[in-house]
N, C-alpha and C. Protein backbone atom coordinates (compact mmCIF):
# COMPACT_ATOMS: atom_id res chain seq x y z
N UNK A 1 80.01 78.68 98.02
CA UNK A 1 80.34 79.48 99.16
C UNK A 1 81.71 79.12 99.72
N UNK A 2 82.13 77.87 99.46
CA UNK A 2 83.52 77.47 99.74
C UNK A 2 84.50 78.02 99.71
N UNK A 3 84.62 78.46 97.81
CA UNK A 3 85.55 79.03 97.58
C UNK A 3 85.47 80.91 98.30
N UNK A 4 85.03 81.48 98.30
CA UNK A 4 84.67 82.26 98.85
C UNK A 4 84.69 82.71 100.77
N UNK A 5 84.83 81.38 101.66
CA UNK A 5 85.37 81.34 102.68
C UNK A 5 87.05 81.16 102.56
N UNK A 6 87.36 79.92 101.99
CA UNK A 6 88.49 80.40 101.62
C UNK A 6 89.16 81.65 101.19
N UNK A 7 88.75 82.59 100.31
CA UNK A 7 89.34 83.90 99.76
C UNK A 7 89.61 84.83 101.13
N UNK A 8 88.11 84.62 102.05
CA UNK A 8 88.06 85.64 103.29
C UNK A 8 89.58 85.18 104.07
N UNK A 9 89.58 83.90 104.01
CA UNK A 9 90.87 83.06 104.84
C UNK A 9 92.11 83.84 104.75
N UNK A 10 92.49 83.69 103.18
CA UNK A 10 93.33 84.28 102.64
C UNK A 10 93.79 85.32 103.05
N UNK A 11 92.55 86.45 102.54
CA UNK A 11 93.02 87.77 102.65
C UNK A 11 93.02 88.41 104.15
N UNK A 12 92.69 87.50 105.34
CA UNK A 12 93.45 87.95 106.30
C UNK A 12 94.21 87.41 106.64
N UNK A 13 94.70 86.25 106.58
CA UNK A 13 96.35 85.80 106.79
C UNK A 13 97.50 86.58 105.66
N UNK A 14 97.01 87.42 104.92
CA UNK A 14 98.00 88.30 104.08
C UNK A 14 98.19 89.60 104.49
N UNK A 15 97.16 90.00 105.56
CA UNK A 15 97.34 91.69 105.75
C UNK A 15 98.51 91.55 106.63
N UNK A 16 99.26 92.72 106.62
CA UNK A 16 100.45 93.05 107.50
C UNK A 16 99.95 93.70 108.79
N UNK A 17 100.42 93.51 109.54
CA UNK A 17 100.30 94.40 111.14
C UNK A 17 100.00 95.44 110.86
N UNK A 18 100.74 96.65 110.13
CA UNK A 18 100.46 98.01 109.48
C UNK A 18 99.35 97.96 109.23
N UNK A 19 99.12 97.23 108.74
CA UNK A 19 96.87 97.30 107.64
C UNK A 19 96.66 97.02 108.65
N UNK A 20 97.00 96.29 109.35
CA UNK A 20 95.40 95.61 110.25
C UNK A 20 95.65 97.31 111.25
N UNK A 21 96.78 97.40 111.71
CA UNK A 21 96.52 98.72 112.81
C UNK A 21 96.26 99.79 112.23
N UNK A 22 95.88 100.01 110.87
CA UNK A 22 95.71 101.29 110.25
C UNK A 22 94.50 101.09 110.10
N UNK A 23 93.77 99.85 109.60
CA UNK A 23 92.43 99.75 109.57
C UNK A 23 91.48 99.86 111.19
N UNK A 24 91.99 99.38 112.05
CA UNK A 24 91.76 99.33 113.51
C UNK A 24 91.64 100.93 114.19
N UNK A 25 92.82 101.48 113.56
CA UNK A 25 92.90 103.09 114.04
C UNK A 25 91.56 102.97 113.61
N UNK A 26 91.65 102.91 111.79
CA UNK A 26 90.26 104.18 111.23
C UNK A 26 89.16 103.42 111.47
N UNK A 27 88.78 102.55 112.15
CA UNK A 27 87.72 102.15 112.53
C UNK A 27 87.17 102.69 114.12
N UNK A 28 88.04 102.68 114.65
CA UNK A 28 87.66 103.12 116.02
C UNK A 28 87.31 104.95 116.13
N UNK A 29 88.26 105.51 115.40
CA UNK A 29 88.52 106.63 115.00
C UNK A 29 87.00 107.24 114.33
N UNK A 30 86.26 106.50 113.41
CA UNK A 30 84.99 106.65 112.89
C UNK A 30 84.46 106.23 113.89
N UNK A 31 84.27 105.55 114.35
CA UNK A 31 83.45 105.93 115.90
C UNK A 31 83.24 107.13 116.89
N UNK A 32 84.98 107.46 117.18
CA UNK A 32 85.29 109.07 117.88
C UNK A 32 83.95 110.29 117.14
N UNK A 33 84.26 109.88 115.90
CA UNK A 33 83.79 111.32 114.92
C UNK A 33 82.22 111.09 115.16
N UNK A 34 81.72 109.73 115.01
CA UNK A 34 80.48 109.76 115.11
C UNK A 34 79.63 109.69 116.75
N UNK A 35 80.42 110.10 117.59
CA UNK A 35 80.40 110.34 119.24
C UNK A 35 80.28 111.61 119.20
N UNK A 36 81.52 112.32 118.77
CA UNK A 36 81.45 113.50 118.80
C UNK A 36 80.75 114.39 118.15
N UNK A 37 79.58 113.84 116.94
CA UNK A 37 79.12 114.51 116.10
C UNK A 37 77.65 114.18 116.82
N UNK A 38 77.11 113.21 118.04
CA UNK A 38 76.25 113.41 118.69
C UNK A 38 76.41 113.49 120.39
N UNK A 39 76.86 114.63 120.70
CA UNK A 39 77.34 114.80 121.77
C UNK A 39 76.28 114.69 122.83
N UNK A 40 74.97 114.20 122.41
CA UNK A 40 73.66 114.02 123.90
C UNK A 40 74.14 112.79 123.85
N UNK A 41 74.51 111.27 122.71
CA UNK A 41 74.43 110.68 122.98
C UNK A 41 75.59 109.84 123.61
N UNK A 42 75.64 109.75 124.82
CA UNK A 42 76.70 109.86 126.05
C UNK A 42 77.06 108.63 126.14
N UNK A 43 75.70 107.56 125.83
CA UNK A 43 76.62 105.98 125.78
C UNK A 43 77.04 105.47 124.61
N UNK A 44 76.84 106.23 123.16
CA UNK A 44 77.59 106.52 122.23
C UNK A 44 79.32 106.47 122.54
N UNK A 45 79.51 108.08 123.24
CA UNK A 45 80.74 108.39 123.29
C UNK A 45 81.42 107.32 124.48
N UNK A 46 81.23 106.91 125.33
CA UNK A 46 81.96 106.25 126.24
C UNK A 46 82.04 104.82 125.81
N UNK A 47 81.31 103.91 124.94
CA UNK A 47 81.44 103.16 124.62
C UNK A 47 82.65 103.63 123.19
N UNK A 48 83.13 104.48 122.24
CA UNK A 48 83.78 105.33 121.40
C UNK A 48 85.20 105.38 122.22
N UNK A 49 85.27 105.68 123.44
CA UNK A 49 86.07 106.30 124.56
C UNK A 49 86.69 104.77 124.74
N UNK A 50 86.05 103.86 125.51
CA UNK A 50 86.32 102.86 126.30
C UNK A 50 86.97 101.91 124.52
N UNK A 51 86.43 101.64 123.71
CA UNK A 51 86.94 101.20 122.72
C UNK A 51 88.27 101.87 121.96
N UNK A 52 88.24 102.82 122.15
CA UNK A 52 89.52 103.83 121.66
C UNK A 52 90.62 103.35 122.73
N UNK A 53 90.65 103.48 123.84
CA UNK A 53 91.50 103.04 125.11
C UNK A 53 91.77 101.44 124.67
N UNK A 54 90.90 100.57 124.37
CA UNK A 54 91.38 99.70 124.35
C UNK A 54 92.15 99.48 123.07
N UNK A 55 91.82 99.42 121.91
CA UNK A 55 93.17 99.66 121.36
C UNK A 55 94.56 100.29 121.87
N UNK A 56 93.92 101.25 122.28
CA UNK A 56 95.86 101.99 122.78
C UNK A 56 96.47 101.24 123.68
N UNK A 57 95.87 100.47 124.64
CA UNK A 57 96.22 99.86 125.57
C UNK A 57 97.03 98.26 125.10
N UNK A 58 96.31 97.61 123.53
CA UNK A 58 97.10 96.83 123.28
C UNK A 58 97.85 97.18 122.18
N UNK A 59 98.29 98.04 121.66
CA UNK A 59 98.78 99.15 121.41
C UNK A 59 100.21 99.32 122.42
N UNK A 60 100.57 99.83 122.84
CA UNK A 60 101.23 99.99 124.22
C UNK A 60 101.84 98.73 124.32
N UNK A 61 101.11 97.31 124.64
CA UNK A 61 101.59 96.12 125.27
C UNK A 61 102.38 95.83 123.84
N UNK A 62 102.07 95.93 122.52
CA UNK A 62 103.19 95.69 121.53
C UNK A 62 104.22 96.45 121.20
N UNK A 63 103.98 97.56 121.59
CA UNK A 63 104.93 97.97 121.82
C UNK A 63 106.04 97.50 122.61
N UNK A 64 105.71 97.72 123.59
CA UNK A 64 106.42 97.24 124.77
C UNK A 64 107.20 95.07 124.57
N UNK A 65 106.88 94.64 123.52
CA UNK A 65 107.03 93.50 123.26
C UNK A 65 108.57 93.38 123.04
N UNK A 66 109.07 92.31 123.93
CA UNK A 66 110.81 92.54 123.65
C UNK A 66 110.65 91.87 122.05
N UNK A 67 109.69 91.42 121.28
CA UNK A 67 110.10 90.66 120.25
C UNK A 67 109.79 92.17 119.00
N UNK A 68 109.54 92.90 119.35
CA UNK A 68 108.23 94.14 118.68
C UNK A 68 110.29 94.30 117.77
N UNK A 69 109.90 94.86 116.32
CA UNK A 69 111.02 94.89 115.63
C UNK A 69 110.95 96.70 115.14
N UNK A 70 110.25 97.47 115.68
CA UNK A 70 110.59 99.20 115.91
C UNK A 70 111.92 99.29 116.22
N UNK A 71 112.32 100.41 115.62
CA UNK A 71 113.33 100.50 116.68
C UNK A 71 112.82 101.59 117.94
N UNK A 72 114.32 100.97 119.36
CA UNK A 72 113.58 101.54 120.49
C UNK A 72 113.46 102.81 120.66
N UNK A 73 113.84 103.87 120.19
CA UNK A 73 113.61 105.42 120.02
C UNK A 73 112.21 105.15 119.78
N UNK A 74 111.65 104.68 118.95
CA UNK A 74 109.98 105.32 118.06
C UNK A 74 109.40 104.41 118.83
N UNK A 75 109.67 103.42 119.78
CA UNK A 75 108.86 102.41 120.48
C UNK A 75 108.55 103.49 121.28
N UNK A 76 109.58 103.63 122.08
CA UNK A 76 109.16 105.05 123.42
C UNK A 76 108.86 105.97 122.96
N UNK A 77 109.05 106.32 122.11
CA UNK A 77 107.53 107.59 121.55
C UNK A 77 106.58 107.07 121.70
N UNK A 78 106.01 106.32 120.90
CA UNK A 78 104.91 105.87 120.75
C UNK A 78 104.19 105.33 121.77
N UNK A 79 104.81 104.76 122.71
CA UNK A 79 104.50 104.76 124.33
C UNK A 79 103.65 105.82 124.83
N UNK A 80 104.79 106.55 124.78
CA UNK A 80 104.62 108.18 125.41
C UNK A 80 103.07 108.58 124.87
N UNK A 81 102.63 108.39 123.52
CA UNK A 81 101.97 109.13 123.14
C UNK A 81 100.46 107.95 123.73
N UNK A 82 101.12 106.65 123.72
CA UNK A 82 99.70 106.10 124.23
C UNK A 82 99.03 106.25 125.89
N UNK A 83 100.70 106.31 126.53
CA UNK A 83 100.05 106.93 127.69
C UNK A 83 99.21 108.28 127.61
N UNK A 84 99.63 109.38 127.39
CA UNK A 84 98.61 110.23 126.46
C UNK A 84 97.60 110.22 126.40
N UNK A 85 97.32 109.24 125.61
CA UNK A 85 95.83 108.97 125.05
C UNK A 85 94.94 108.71 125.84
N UNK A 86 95.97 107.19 127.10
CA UNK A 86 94.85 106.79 127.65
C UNK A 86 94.47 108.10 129.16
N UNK A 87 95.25 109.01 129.24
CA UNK A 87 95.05 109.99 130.48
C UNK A 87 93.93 110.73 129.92
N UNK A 88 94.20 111.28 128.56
CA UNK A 88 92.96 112.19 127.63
C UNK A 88 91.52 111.29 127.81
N UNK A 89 91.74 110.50 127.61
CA UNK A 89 90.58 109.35 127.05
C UNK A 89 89.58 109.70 128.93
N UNK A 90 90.47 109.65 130.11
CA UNK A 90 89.90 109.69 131.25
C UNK A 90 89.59 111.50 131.01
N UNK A 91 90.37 111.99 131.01
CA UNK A 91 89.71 114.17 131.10
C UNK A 91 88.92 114.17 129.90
N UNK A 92 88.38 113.04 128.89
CA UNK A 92 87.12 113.30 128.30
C UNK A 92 86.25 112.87 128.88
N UNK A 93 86.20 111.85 129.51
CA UNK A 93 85.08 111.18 130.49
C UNK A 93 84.58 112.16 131.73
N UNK A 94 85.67 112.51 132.03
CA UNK A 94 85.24 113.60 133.62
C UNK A 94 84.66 114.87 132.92
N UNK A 95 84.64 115.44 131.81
CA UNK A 95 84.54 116.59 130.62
C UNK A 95 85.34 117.71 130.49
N UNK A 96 86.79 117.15 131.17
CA UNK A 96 87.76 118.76 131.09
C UNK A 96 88.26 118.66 130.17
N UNK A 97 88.10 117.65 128.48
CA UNK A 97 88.56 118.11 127.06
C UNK A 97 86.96 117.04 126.54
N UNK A 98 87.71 117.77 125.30
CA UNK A 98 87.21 117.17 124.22
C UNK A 98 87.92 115.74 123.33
N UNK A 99 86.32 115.04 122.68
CA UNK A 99 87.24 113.96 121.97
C UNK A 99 88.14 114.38 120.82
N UNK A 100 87.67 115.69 120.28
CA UNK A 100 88.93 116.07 118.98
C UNK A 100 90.39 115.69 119.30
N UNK A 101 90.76 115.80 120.21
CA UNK A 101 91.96 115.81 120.32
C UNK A 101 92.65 114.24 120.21
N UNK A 102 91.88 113.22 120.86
CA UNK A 102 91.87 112.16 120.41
C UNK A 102 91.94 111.53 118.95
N UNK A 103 91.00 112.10 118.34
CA UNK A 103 90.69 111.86 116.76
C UNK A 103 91.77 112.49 116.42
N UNK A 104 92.45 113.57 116.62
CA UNK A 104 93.49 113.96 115.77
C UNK A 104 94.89 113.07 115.87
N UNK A 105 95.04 112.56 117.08
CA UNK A 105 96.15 111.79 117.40
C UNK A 105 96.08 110.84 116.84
N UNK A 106 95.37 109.83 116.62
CA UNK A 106 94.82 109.00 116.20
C UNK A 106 94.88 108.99 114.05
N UNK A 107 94.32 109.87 114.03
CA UNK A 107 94.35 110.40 112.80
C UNK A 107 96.30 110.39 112.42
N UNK A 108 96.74 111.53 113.44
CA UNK A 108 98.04 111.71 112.92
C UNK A 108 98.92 110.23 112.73
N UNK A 109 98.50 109.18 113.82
CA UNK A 109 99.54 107.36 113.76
C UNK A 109 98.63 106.99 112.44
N UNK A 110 97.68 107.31 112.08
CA UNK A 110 97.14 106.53 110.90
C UNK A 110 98.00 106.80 109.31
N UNK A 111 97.91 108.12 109.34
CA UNK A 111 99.05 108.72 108.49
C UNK A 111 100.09 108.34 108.50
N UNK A 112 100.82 107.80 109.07
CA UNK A 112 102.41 107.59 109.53
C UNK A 112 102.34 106.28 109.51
N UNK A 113 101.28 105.19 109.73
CA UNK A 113 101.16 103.51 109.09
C UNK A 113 100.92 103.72 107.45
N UNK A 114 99.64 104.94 107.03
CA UNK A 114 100.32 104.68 105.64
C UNK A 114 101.48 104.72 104.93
């Protein structure tokens, strides 16, 4: 089993920021879909909601990192778009949208880390 904790060791001190936030998107993101694909179940989606926000939110703070190596044009996009998220993330909770719109945003930064 040794060698085998070791390997796990490994292969996450080798993923890049990109993988880990592309895997992080599509993980949270499969959550959205499976919220939205049972829409009675309400502590489903807000726990989906409240986990989606929190990524964006540290998300956002790396952005915002004077050490973050983006350049600053696509930093402040990408800002922009997390503030966004997290305002949507609240008009899904109150019910004046839907989570699609989330999943698609989400979807679209996942594309663009591959």
């Amino acid at each position: 089993m040794y060698g085998y904790n070791a390997y796990q060791k490994a292969a996450r001190t080798t993923i890049s920021p990109r993988s880990a936030e592309h895997r992080l998107l599509g993980e949270v993101t499969a959550a959205l879909i499976a919220a939205d694909r049972n829409p009675e179940a309400k502590q489903q989606q807000v726990e989906a909601l409240l986990w989606n926000k929190k990524v964006w939110d540290n998300l956002i703070i790396e952005l915002k990192a004077e050490d973050n190596q983006l350049p600053a044009d696509l930093r402040a996009s990408m800002v922009k778009v997390g503030v966004w998220v997290l305002r949507e993330t609240y008009r899904v909770m109150d019910g004046d949208s839907d989570i699609k719109s989330l999943i698609e945003i989400n979807t679209i930064i996942m594309e663009g880390l591959r």
